[in-house]
Structure formats: C-alpha cells, structure tokens
Coordinates of C-alpha atoms in Angstrom, one line a residue:
M78 CA -15.4 22.4 -19.3
R79 CA -13.5 19.2 -19.6
T80 CA -10.8 17.9 -17.3
T81 CA -7.4 16.7 -18.3
K82 CA -6.9 12.9 -18.1
T83 CA -4.5 11.5 -15.5
H84 CA -2.8 8.1 -15.7
F85 CA -5.3 5.3 -15.3
T86 CA -3.4 4.0 -12.2
L87 CA -4.6 7.1 -10.4
T88 CA -8.3 6.4 -11.0
T89 CA -10.8 5.2 -8.5
W90 CA -12.1 2.3 -10.6
F91 CA -8.6 0.9 -11.3
N92 CA -7.7 1.0 -7.6
V93 CA -10.9 -0.7 -6.6
V94 CA -10.1 -3.5 -9.1
L95 CA -6.6 -3.8 -7.7
I96 CA -7.9 -4.1 -4.1
V97 CA -10.3 -6.9 -5.2
V98 CA -7.6 -8.7 -7.1
W99 CA -5.1 -8.5 -4.2
A100 CA -7.8 -9.7 -1.7
V101 CA -8.6 -12.7 -3.9
A102 CA -4.9 -13.4 -4.3
V103 CA -4.3 -13.3 -0.5
A104 CA -7.2 -15.7 0.0
A105 CA -5.9 -18.0 -2.7
F106 CA -2.3 -18.1 -1.5
L107 CA -3.3 -18.7 2.2
S108 CA -5.7 -21.5 1.2
I109 CA -3.3 -23.2 -1.2
A110 CA 0.0 -23.0 0.6
R111 CA 1.0 -25.8 3.0
P112 CA 2.3 -25.1 5.6
R113 CA 0.6 -21.7 5.7
P114 CA 3.1 -18.9 5.1
L115 CA 2.0 -16.9 8.1
L116 CA 5.3 -15.3 8.8
S117 CA 5.7 -14.1 5.2
S118 CA 2.1 -12.9 5.2
A119 CA 2.5 -11.0 8.5
I120 CA 5.7 -9.3 7.3
G121 CA 4.1 -8.4 4.0
A122 CA 1.0 -7.0 5.7
G123 CA 2.9 -4.9 8.2
A124 CA 5.3 -3.5 5.6
G125 CA 2.3 -2.9 3.2
L126 CA 0.5 -0.9 5.9
M127 CA 3.7 1.2 6.3
A128 CA 4.1 1.6 2.6
G129 CA 0.5 2.6 2.2
I130 CA 0.8 5.3 4.8
L131 CA 3.9 6.6 3.1
Q132 CA 2.2 6.4 -0.4
R133 CA -0.8 8.3 0.9
K134 CA 1.3 11.0 2.4
S135 CA 3.3 11.3 -0.8
V136 CA 0.1 11.7 -2.9
Q137 CA -1.4 14.2 -0.4
S138 CA 1.8 16.4 -0.4
S139 CA 2.2 16.4 -4.2
A140 CA -1.4 15.9 -5.5
A141 CA -0.9 18.4 -8.3
I142 CA 2.2 16.6 -9.6
F143 CA 0.3 13.3 -9.6
A144 CA -2.7 14.9 -11.3
E145 CA -0.5 15.9 -14.2
A146 CA 1.0 12.4 -14.6
K147 CA 0.1 10.9 -18.0
S148 CA 2.3 7.7 -17.8
A149 CA 3.5 5.2 -15.2
L150 CA 7.0 6.8 -15.4
E151 CA 5.5 10.2 -14.5
V152 CA 3.6 8.6 -11.6
R153 CA 6.9 7.2 -10.4
R154 CA 8.5 10.6 -10.8
A155 CA 5.7 12.1 -8.7
F156 CA 6.5 9.6 -6.0
K157 CA 10.1 10.5 -6.1
S158 CA 9.3 14.2 -5.8
N159 CA 9.0 14.0 -2.0
R160 CA 10.4 12.1 1.0
P161 CA 7.4 9.9 1.8
G162 CA 7.2 8.7 -1.9
K163 CA 10.9 7.8 -1.9
L164 CA 10.5 5.9 1.3
S165 CA 7.5 4.1 -0.1
I166 CA 9.5 2.9 -3.1
A167 CA 12.4 1.9 -0.9
T168 CA 10.0 0.0 1.4
T169 CA 8.7 -2.0 -1.6
W170 CA 12.2 -3.1 -2.5
V171 CA 13.4 -3.8 1.0
T172 CA 10.2 -5.8 1.7
G173 CA 10.6 -7.8 -1.5
F174 CA 14.2 -8.8 -0.7
G175 CA 13.2 -9.5 2.9
L176 CA 10.3 -11.7 1.8
L177 CA 12.6 -13.6 -0.5
A178 CA 15.1 -14.3 2.3
V179 CA 12.3 -15.5 4.7
A180 CA 10.8 -17.7 2.0
L181 CA 14.2 -19.3 1.2
A182 CA 15.1 -19.7 4.9
Q183 CA 11.8 -21.4 5.7
G184 CA 12.2 -24.0 3.0
G185 CA 9.2 -25.9 1.7
N186 CA 7.6 -24.2 -1.3
A187 CA 9.6 -20.9 -1.3
L188 CA 7.7 -19.5 -4.3
L189 CA 4.3 -19.9 -2.6
G190 CA 5.7 -18.2 0.6
L191 CA 7.1 -15.4 -1.4
G192 CA 3.9 -14.9 -3.3
A193 CA 1.8 -15.0 -0.2
G194 CA 4.0 -12.3 1.4
Y195 CA 3.9 -10.1 -1.7
V196 CA 0.2 -10.1 -2.1
S197 CA -0.2 -9.6 1.7
F198 CA 2.0 -6.5 1.2
M199 CA 0.1 -5.2 -1.8
L200 CA -3.4 -5.5 -0.3
P201 CA -3.0 -3.1 2.7
R202 CA -0.8 -0.8 0.7
E203 CA -3.6 -0.3 -1.8
I204 CA -6.3 0.0 0.8
V205 CA -4.5 2.6 2.8
G206 CA -3.4 4.5 -0.2
F207 CA -6.9 4.5 -1.8
G208 CA -8.1 7.5 0.1
A209 CA -5.6 9.8 -1.6
I210 CA -7.0 9.1 -5.0
A211 CA -9.8 11.7 -4.4
E212 CA -7.1 14.3 -3.7
V213 CA -5.5 13.6 -7.1
R214 CA -8.9 13.9 -8.8
D215 CA -9.5 17.2 -7.0
A216 CA -6.1 18.5 -8.2
V217 CA -6.7 17.7 -11.9
P218 CA -6.4 21.0 -13.8
V219 CA -9.4 22.0 -15.7
S220 CA -8.7 22.6 -19.4
A221 CA -9.4 26.1 -20.8
T222 CA -12.6 26.8 -22.7
C223 CA -12.4 28.3 -26.2
S224 CA -13.0 31.8 -25.0
E225 CA -10.4 31.5 -22.2
W226 CA -7.9 30.3 -24.8
F227 CA -8.5 33.4 -27.0
V228 CA -7.9 35.7 -24.0
T229 CA -4.7 34.0 -22.9
S230 CA -3.4 33.4 -26.5
L231 CA -4.5 36.6 -28.3
G232 CA -4.8 39.0 -25.4
R233 CA -8.4 39.7 -26.3
A234 CA -11.8 38.0 -26.3
P235 CA -13.1 36.5 -29.5
L236 CA -15.5 38.4 -31.6
W237 CA -18.4 36.1 -30.5
G238 CA -19.4 34.8 -27.1
P239 CA -19.1 36.4 -23.7
D240 CA -16.8 39.3 -23.0
L241 CA -14.1 38.0 -20.6
S242 CA -12.1 41.1 -20.3

C-alpha cells in the first residue's frame, strides 16, 4: 500500500532543514549586527515561542486536514480551520509589524535589527512546531489497493485475487 503525498512543507526533512537554516541565520545576524539587536531578537524569540505553540496546537487539532494538503495554500487553509492556527497567523503579522517599529525606533541599521528579530522569531516557531509533523504523517490517508478499489467502485471483488467480501 502507498500513502498519499502531503505538501513538502509538512515533511520532517524539510522542517529539519528550516531549523538549521534559521539557526545559522540567527548566529549570522547576531554576530554581524552592531550594536547587537538584542531587543528585536528577544521580542522575536518570545513571539516565535508563542506562535510555535499555537502552530503545534493547530496541527494537532486538525492533523487530517493538514495531511490532505497538497499545496501551500491548502496548508494555510488548514491553519485557518481552527482558532490556534488563526492566532498563529495573526501572531506572525503582529510580530512583523512590531519588529519593524522597534527596528526603526532604535535607529542604526534598522534592516539588520528587523532581520535579527525575524529569524529569532522563526527559529523557536519551527522548533516548537516540529513535534506536530509526526501527527500529520500519522494522519496521512492510505491509498486503496486495486482490490479495495474494485469493491468500492464495482460493489464486488475482482475475478482474481483475494475475496474481500
């Protein structure tokens, strides 16, 4: 039996790659930026932790919907199917605008401050949400075998193979 493919953003390998990329980006921003954008990074990390918890709850409560998602738009629809998912999306937007305001208010290199805050948001969000990926994998529907297809489509078993009636 084969399983149906879910969107690649819901796979373990892709999320591991994202976590590594965000970790490298956090290290790069914090080592390059002068003065260090500690406030933006702290705000981003705290909000990312909260968004990750909401994201995880969203996936756990609607794992079957996520498992059926074949596109990024369907993944977004799955998030919007429940309250934690909607709040996670809202947290991302509010945090982005908040980080922009902090970066502009602090002066200096606002773009580096904004970038540091954003990657500091994404890293904990991905780490906390990572555990829910297994639930999506477990909820992936199994495709029907040829014999099962005959029974459901024709109302009878095929002339060959096991009797499923």
